[in-house]
Tab-separated table of C-alpha atoms in Angstrom:
chain	number	residue	atom	x	y	z
A	1	MET	CA	-44.323	-56.042	-16.670
A	2	THR	CA	-40.689	-54.983	-18.592
A	3	VAL	CA	-37.492	-55.936	-16.427
A	4	ILE	CA	-34.671	-52.743	-16.517
A	5	GLU	CA	-31.823	-54.772	-15.633
A	6	PRO	CA	-29.243	-51.567	-13.927
A	7	THR	CA	-26.439	-50.575	-15.836
A	8	PHE	CA	-23.338	-49.307	-14.714
A	9	SER	CA	-20.085	-47.608	-16.454
A	10	ALA	CA	-16.578	-48.986	-16.933
A	11	HIS	CA	-15.659	-46.673	-13.736
A	12	GLY	CA	-18.254	-48.204	-11.281
A	13	ASP	CA	-21.123	-45.427	-11.939
A	14	ARG	CA	-25.394	-46.332	-11.601
A	15	HIS	CA	-26.315	-45.543	-14.953
A	16	PHE	CA	-29.895	-44.682	-15.737
A	17	ASP	CA	-30.314	-45.962	-19.395
A	18	GLY	CA	-34.059	-46.843	-20.326
A	19	MET	CA	-35.542	-45.231	-17.224
A	20	ALA	CA	-36.605	-42.071	-18.599
A	21	ASP	CA	-40.169	-43.292	-18.194
A	22	LYS	CA	-40.503	-44.048	-14.141
A	23	PHE	CA	-38.376	-41.147	-13.834
A	24	ALA	CA	-40.877	-39.141	-14.763
A	25	ASN	CA	-43.394	-40.581	-13.687
A	26	SER	CA	-42.925	-41.582	-10.093
A	27	LEU	CA	-40.603	-38.822	-9.319
A	28	TYR	CA	-41.508	-35.613	-11.346
A	29	ALA	CA	-44.981	-36.621	-11.132
A	30	LYS	CA	-45.157	-36.822	-7.709
A	31	ARG	CA	-44.551	-34.356	-4.960
A	32	ARG	CA	-41.898	-35.532	-3.592
A	33	GLY	CA	-40.530	-34.222	-7.658
A	34	ALA	CA	-42.647	-31.490	-8.132
A	35	LEU	CA	-41.491	-29.597	-4.181
A	36	ARG	CA	-37.952	-30.687	-4.658
A	37	LEU	CA	-38.335	-28.681	-8.379
A	38	ALA	CA	-40.561	-25.441	-6.176
A	39	LEU	CA	-37.330	-25.503	-4.200
A	40	LEU	CA	-35.304	-25.417	-6.148
A	41	GLU	CA	-36.780	-22.931	-8.572
A	42	ARG	CA	-36.641	-19.984	-5.061
A	43	LEU	CA	-33.554	-20.585	-4.367
A	44	LEU	CA	-31.057	-21.116	-6.910
A	45	PRO	CA	-31.866	-17.333	-7.769
A	46	GLU	CA	-30.353	-16.331	-3.917
A	47	MET	CA	-28.137	-18.903	-3.867
A	48	LEU	CA	-26.257	-17.813	-7.257
A	49	ALA	CA	-25.114	-14.939	-9.278
A	50	LEU	CA	-27.127	-14.857	-12.373
A	51	ARG	CA	-26.401	-13.306	-14.985
A	52	SER	CA	-27.354	-15.264	-18.717
A	53	GLN	CA	-23.596	-16.738	-18.273
A	54	PRO	CA	-22.620	-20.368	-20.414
A	55	ALA	CA	-23.880	-23.212	-18.180
A	56	LEU	CA	-22.844	-27.008	-17.765
A	57	ASP	CA	-25.312	-29.418	-16.542
A	58	VAL	CA	-23.669	-32.280	-15.900
A	59	GLY	CA	-26.497	-35.636	-15.921
A	60	GLY	CA	-28.890	-33.531	-16.479
A	61	GLY	CA	-30.914	-36.297	-16.833
A	62	LEU	CA	-34.668	-35.137	-18.039
A	63	GLY	CA	-33.545	-31.276	-18.726
A	64	GLN	CA	-35.599	-29.986	-15.917
A	65	LEU	CA	-32.674	-27.717	-14.963
A	66	SER	CA	-31.791	-26.651	-18.315
A	67	GLY	CA	-35.083	-25.679	-19.476
A	68	TRP	CA	-35.037	-23.574	-16.767
A	69	LEU	CA	-31.789	-21.736	-17.346
A	70	ALA	CA	-32.680	-21.437	-20.980
A	71	ARG	CA	-35.727	-19.770	-19.795
A	72	ARG	CA	-33.532	-17.296	-17.562
A	73	GLY	CA	-30.711	-16.857	-20.828
A	74	HIS	CA	-28.297	-18.981	-20.660
A	75	PRO	CA	-27.117	-20.696	-23.271
A	76	VAL	CA	-27.213	-24.715	-21.527
A	77	THR	CA	-24.728	-27.454	-22.719
A	78	LEU	CA	-27.270	-30.884	-20.330
A	79	CYS	CA	-24.519	-33.485	-20.569
A	80	GLU	CA	-26.467	-36.793	-19.508
A	81	PRO	CA	-24.912	-40.647	-20.778
A	82	ALA	CA	-28.536	-42.168	-20.213
A	83	ARG	CA	-29.963	-42.426	-23.549
A	84	ASP	CA	-33.528	-42.597	-23.324
A	85	MET	CA	-32.854	-39.267	-20.983
A	86	LEU	CA	-30.920	-37.104	-23.749
A	87	GLU	CA	-33.577	-37.931	-26.181
A	88	ARG	CA	-36.649	-37.637	-24.250
A	89	ALA	CA	-34.717	-34.277	-22.717
A	90	GLY	CA	-34.038	-32.755	-25.948
A	91	GLU	CA	-38.085	-33.469	-26.874
A	92	ALA	CA	-38.686	-31.030	-23.899
A	93	LEU	CA	-36.112	-28.137	-24.505
A	94	ALA	CA	-36.364	-28.566	-28.467
A	95	ASP	CA	-37.503	-24.742	-28.616
A	96	THR	CA	-34.739	-23.664	-25.826
A	97	ASP	CA	-31.154	-22.795	-26.573
A	98	VAL	CA	-29.853	-25.801	-24.836
A	99	ALA	CA	-27.030	-28.522	-26.856
A	100	LEU	CA	-26.886	-32.205	-25.441
A	101	ARG	CA	-24.348	-34.405	-25.018
A	102	ALA	CA	-23.968	-37.650	-24.409
A	103	LEU	CA	-20.785	-37.332	-21.956
A	104	PRO	CA	-20.726	-39.075	-18.395
A	105	LEU	CA	-18.777	-36.677	-16.283
A	106	GLN	CA	-15.217	-39.175	-16.771
A	107	ALA	CA	-15.404	-37.111	-20.096
A	108	LEU	CA	-15.849	-33.880	-19.521
A	109	PRO	CA	-12.375	-32.427	-19.227
A	110	GLU	CA	-11.509	-33.942	-22.389
A	111	GLN	CA	-14.714	-33.044	-24.330
A	112	ALA	CA	-16.652	-30.194	-22.109
A	113	PRO	CA	-13.532	-27.974	-20.624
A	114	GLY	CA	-14.548	-24.655	-20.739
A	115	PRO	CA	-13.561	-23.432	-18.387
A	116	TRP	CA	-17.336	-22.384	-17.427
A	117	PRO	CA	-18.565	-19.320	-15.523
A	118	LEU	CA	-21.591	-22.112	-14.200
A	119	VAL	CA	-21.705	-25.509	-13.653
A	120	THR	CA	-25.001	-27.346	-12.160
A	121	CYS	CA	-24.566	-30.645	-10.908
A	122	HIS	CA	-27.668	-32.077	-8.960
A	123	ALA	CA	-28.556	-35.786	-7.295
A	124	VAL	CA	-25.519	-37.059	-8.862
A	125	LEU	CA	-22.498	-37.615	-6.530
A	126	GLU	CA	-25.011	-40.347	-4.904
A	127	TRP	CA	-24.735	-42.309	-8.180
A	128	MET	CA	-20.574	-42.012	-9.001
A	129	ALA	CA	-18.746	-45.239	-7.016
A	130	ASP	CA	-15.395	-42.602	-6.600
A	131	PRO	CA	-18.458	-38.992	-5.969
A	132	ARG	CA	-14.716	-37.013	-4.076
A	133	ALA	CA	-13.241	-37.545	-8.260
A	134	ALA	CA	-16.119	-36.288	-9.484
A	135	LEU	CA	-15.910	-33.455	-7.527
A	136	ALA	CA	-12.505	-32.648	-7.997
A	137	THR	CA	-13.308	-32.798	-11.833
A	138	LEU	CA	-16.303	-30.346	-11.555
A	139	ALA	CA	-13.745	-28.090	-10.123
A	140	GLY	CA	-11.470	-28.285	-12.942
A	141	LEU	CA	-14.105	-27.292	-15.254
A	142	LEU	CA	-14.707	-24.334	-13.320
A	143	ALA	CA	-13.515	-20.675	-14.679
A	144	PRO	CA	-11.528	-18.422	-12.425
A	145	ASN	CA	-14.753	-16.527	-10.661
A	146	GLY	CA	-17.275	-19.078	-11.637
A	147	GLN	CA	-20.002	-20.967	-10.095
A	148	LEU	CA	-21.107	-24.934	-9.089
A	149	SER	CA	-24.029	-25.690	-7.659
A	150	LEU	CA	-24.058	-29.038	-6.029
A	151	MET	CA	-26.923	-31.211	-4.525
A	152	VAL	CA	-26.332	-34.272	-2.998
A	153	PHE	CA	-28.241	-37.420	-1.118
A	154	ASN	CA	-28.353	-36.645	2.053
A	155	HIS	CA	-26.220	-39.405	4.240
A	156	ASP	CA	-27.790	-38.272	7.164
A	157	ALA	CA	-31.195	-37.891	6.211
A	158	LEU	CA	-30.942	-41.721	5.177
A	159	ARG	CA	-30.012	-42.463	8.499
A	160	PHE	CA	-32.757	-40.742	9.284
A	161	SER	CA	-34.862	-42.147	7.723
A	162	ASN	CA	-34.243	-45.715	8.185
A	163	VAL	CA	-34.568	-45.309	12.259
A	164	LEU	CA	-38.275	-43.985	11.971
A	165	LYS	CA	-38.776	-46.368	10.006
A	166	GLY	CA	-37.305	-49.163	12.435
A	167	ASN	CA	-34.320	-50.244	10.683
A	168	LEU	CA	-32.312	-50.079	13.557
A	169	GLU	CA	-29.626	-53.187	12.655
A	170	ARG	CA	-28.973	-51.519	9.200
A	171	VAL	CA	-28.880	-48.471	11.003
A	172	MET	CA	-26.195	-49.841	13.827
A	173	ASP	CA	-24.168	-52.104	10.478
A	174	ASP	CA	-24.624	-48.314	8.487
A	175	ARG	CA	-26.172	-50.453	5.457
A	176	LEU	CA	-27.707	-47.311	4.091
A	177	ALA	CA	-26.349	-47.466	0.652
A	178	GLY	CA	-27.982	-48.975	-1.643
A	179	LEU	CA	-26.673	-51.444	-4.677
A	180	GLY	CA	-28.780	-49.315	-7.695
A	181	LYS	CA	-30.929	-52.141	-8.140
A	182	GLY	CA	-35.200	-52.224	-7.629
A	183	LYS	CA	-37.176	-50.611	-6.788
A	184	ARG	CA	-36.761	-47.491	-4.576
A	185	LEU	CA	-33.394	-46.720	-5.807
A	186	THR	CA	-30.653	-45.916	-2.964
A	187	PRO	CA	-27.975	-44.563	-3.771
A	188	ILE	CA	-25.072	-45.898	-3.701
A	189	SER	CA	-22.804	-43.576	-2.858
A	190	PRO	CA	-24.910	-41.180	-0.274
A	191	VAL	CA	-23.071	-38.280	0.395
A	192	ARG	CA	-22.342	-36.758	4.384
A	193	HIS	CA	-21.862	-32.475	4.603
A	194	ALA	CA	-18.262	-32.774	6.142
A	195	GLU	CA	-17.464	-34.976	3.066
A	196	VAL	CA	-18.689	-32.042	1.251
A	197	MET	CA	-16.385	-29.834	2.600
A	198	ARG	CA	-13.965	-31.947	3.210
A	199	TRP	CA	-13.412	-32.169	-0.400
A	200	ALA	CA	-14.581	-28.731	-1.158
A	201	GLU	CA	-11.219	-27.404	0.089
A	202	GLU	CA	-8.973	-30.132	-1.182
A	203	SER	CA	-10.352	-29.548	-4.959
A	204	GLY	CA	-10.076	-25.773	-4.379
A	205	LEU	CA	-13.167	-24.453	-3.815
A	206	ARG	CA	-15.741	-22.584	-1.124
A	207	VAL	CA	-19.344	-23.394	-0.059
A	208	THR	CA	-20.278	-19.771	-0.418
A	209	HIS	CA	-24.260	-21.051	-0.003
A	210	HIS	CA	-25.817	-24.079	1.533
A	211	ALA	CA	-29.772	-25.338	2.397
A	212	GLY	CA	-32.225	-28.222	2.133
A	213	ILE	CA	-34.244	-29.377	0.163
A	214	ARG	CA	-37.585	-31.692	1.254
A	215	VAL	CA	-36.237	-30.966	5.530
A	216	PHE	CA	-40.075	-32.415	5.859
A	217	ASP	CA	-41.752	-34.237	4.047
A	218	ASP	CA	-40.011	-37.503	3.672
A	219	TYR	CA	-40.390	-37.615	7.282
A	220	LEU	CA	-44.350	-36.914	7.224
A	221	GLN	CA	-46.136	-39.480	9.302
A	222	GLN	CA	-49.489	-38.404	7.877
A	223	PRO	CA	-49.622	-38.136	3.449
A	224	VAL	CA	-50.624	-34.805	2.460
A	225	GLU	CA	-53.542	-34.642	1.156
A	226	THR	CA	-55.453	-31.649	-0.211
A	227	ALA	CA	-53.520	-28.880	-2.075
A	228	GLY	CA	-53.976	-26.507	0.749
A	229	MET	CA	-52.088	-28.972	2.368
A	230	ASP	CA	-49.415	-28.947	-0.082
A	231	GLU	CA	-48.746	-25.378	-0.359
A	232	ARG	CA	-48.635	-25.026	3.509
A	233	LEU	CA	-45.323	-27.803	3.102
A	234	LEU	CA	-43.633	-25.497	0.569
A	235	GLU	CA	-43.971	-22.585	2.734
A	236	LEU	CA	-42.761	-24.398	6.076
A	237	GLU	CA	-39.865	-26.079	3.046
A	238	TRP	CA	-38.552	-22.875	1.954
A	239	ARG	CA	-39.501	-21.439	5.369
A	240	TYR	CA	-36.809	-22.907	7.554
A	241	CYS	CA	-34.512	-24.768	3.979
A	242	ARG	CA	-31.697	-22.576	4.773
A	243	ASP	CA	-31.991	-22.598	8.871
A	244	GLU	CA	-30.513	-25.030	11.314
A	245	PRO	CA	-30.547	-27.623	12.483
A	246	TYR	CA	-33.387	-28.221	10.172
A	247	TRP	CA	-31.537	-28.383	6.590
A	248	ARG	CA	-29.072	-30.544	7.222
A	249	LEU	CA	-31.460	-33.217	7.226
A	250	GLY	CA	-32.960	-32.200	4.143
A	251	ARG	CA	-32.962	-35.418	1.954
A	252	TYR	CA	-30.829	-33.343	-0.566
A	253	LEU	CA	-28.016	-31.237	-0.138
A	254	LEU	CA	-27.905	-28.059	-1.898
A	255	TYR	CA	-24.729	-25.847	-2.417
A	256	THR	CA	-23.294	-23.232	-4.107
A	257	LEU	CA	-19.220	-23.906	-4.528
A	258	VAL	CA	-16.829	-21.267	-5.734
A	259	PRO	CA	-12.722	-21.592	-6.498
A	260	ALA	CA	-11.536	-20.461	-3.043
A	261	ARG	CA	-8.984	-17.820	-2.986
A	262	ASP	CA	-6.207	-15.803	-0.918
A	263	GLU	CA	-7.854	-12.916	2.127
A	264	ASP	CA	-5.712	-10.938	0.594
A	265	ASP	CA	-7.860	-11.508	-3.090
A	266	ASP	CA	-11.076	-10.732	-1.020
A	267	ARG	CA	-10.114	-7.053	-0.234
């Protein structure tokens, strides 16, 4: 069995070189990955004003989101530091209007500055050594009326799921962040909702929409065993993913952020 050694950037960020197969087979080929994509396909048209504008997909991985945007008429630039992820994305997106660039987030202000009317950054900040600085960088890429679709791994959901598993000492000691190693790949920087709100304000952004991704699925005590149960679970997720208190317990938190404006600008 080939053992993939974890890759960290000079900034201390976890990259996923050599892990394209693992992500394709262990995440997106499973129910949890399919459920995540199905919810995003429903939520994003409600949470974003999509007008076929150019889009920058930051940490786009295997290219699922870039492909979805391209099929809706957006010219997309997908940036991903892991070469094998980028190669796999290129194969899947060969017939779409997606440009591929092997760039980490920190290089974007120089290499892909925009300003961009639409930036997407899904499941990236939790793998950054400094997610606060990463959000500030993303804010600087936005056009004055631009939109940022941000999805982060939820620290509070990680705490709750560890309590359910009986990992009480780990929770009491707040030892929830991962090391970027091992099969489960717990993120090194899980993010709290309060942090997103604070960092957004610091970066001159405001939240216009929010939702939770997988607000029930990750807490199931019994496996979902039939296609019919899969469909009912999706409908339950869809019904409650924007409602209190459920959205706050989603495995991922999904936000739309836009540049903050003075009150006079809204009149």
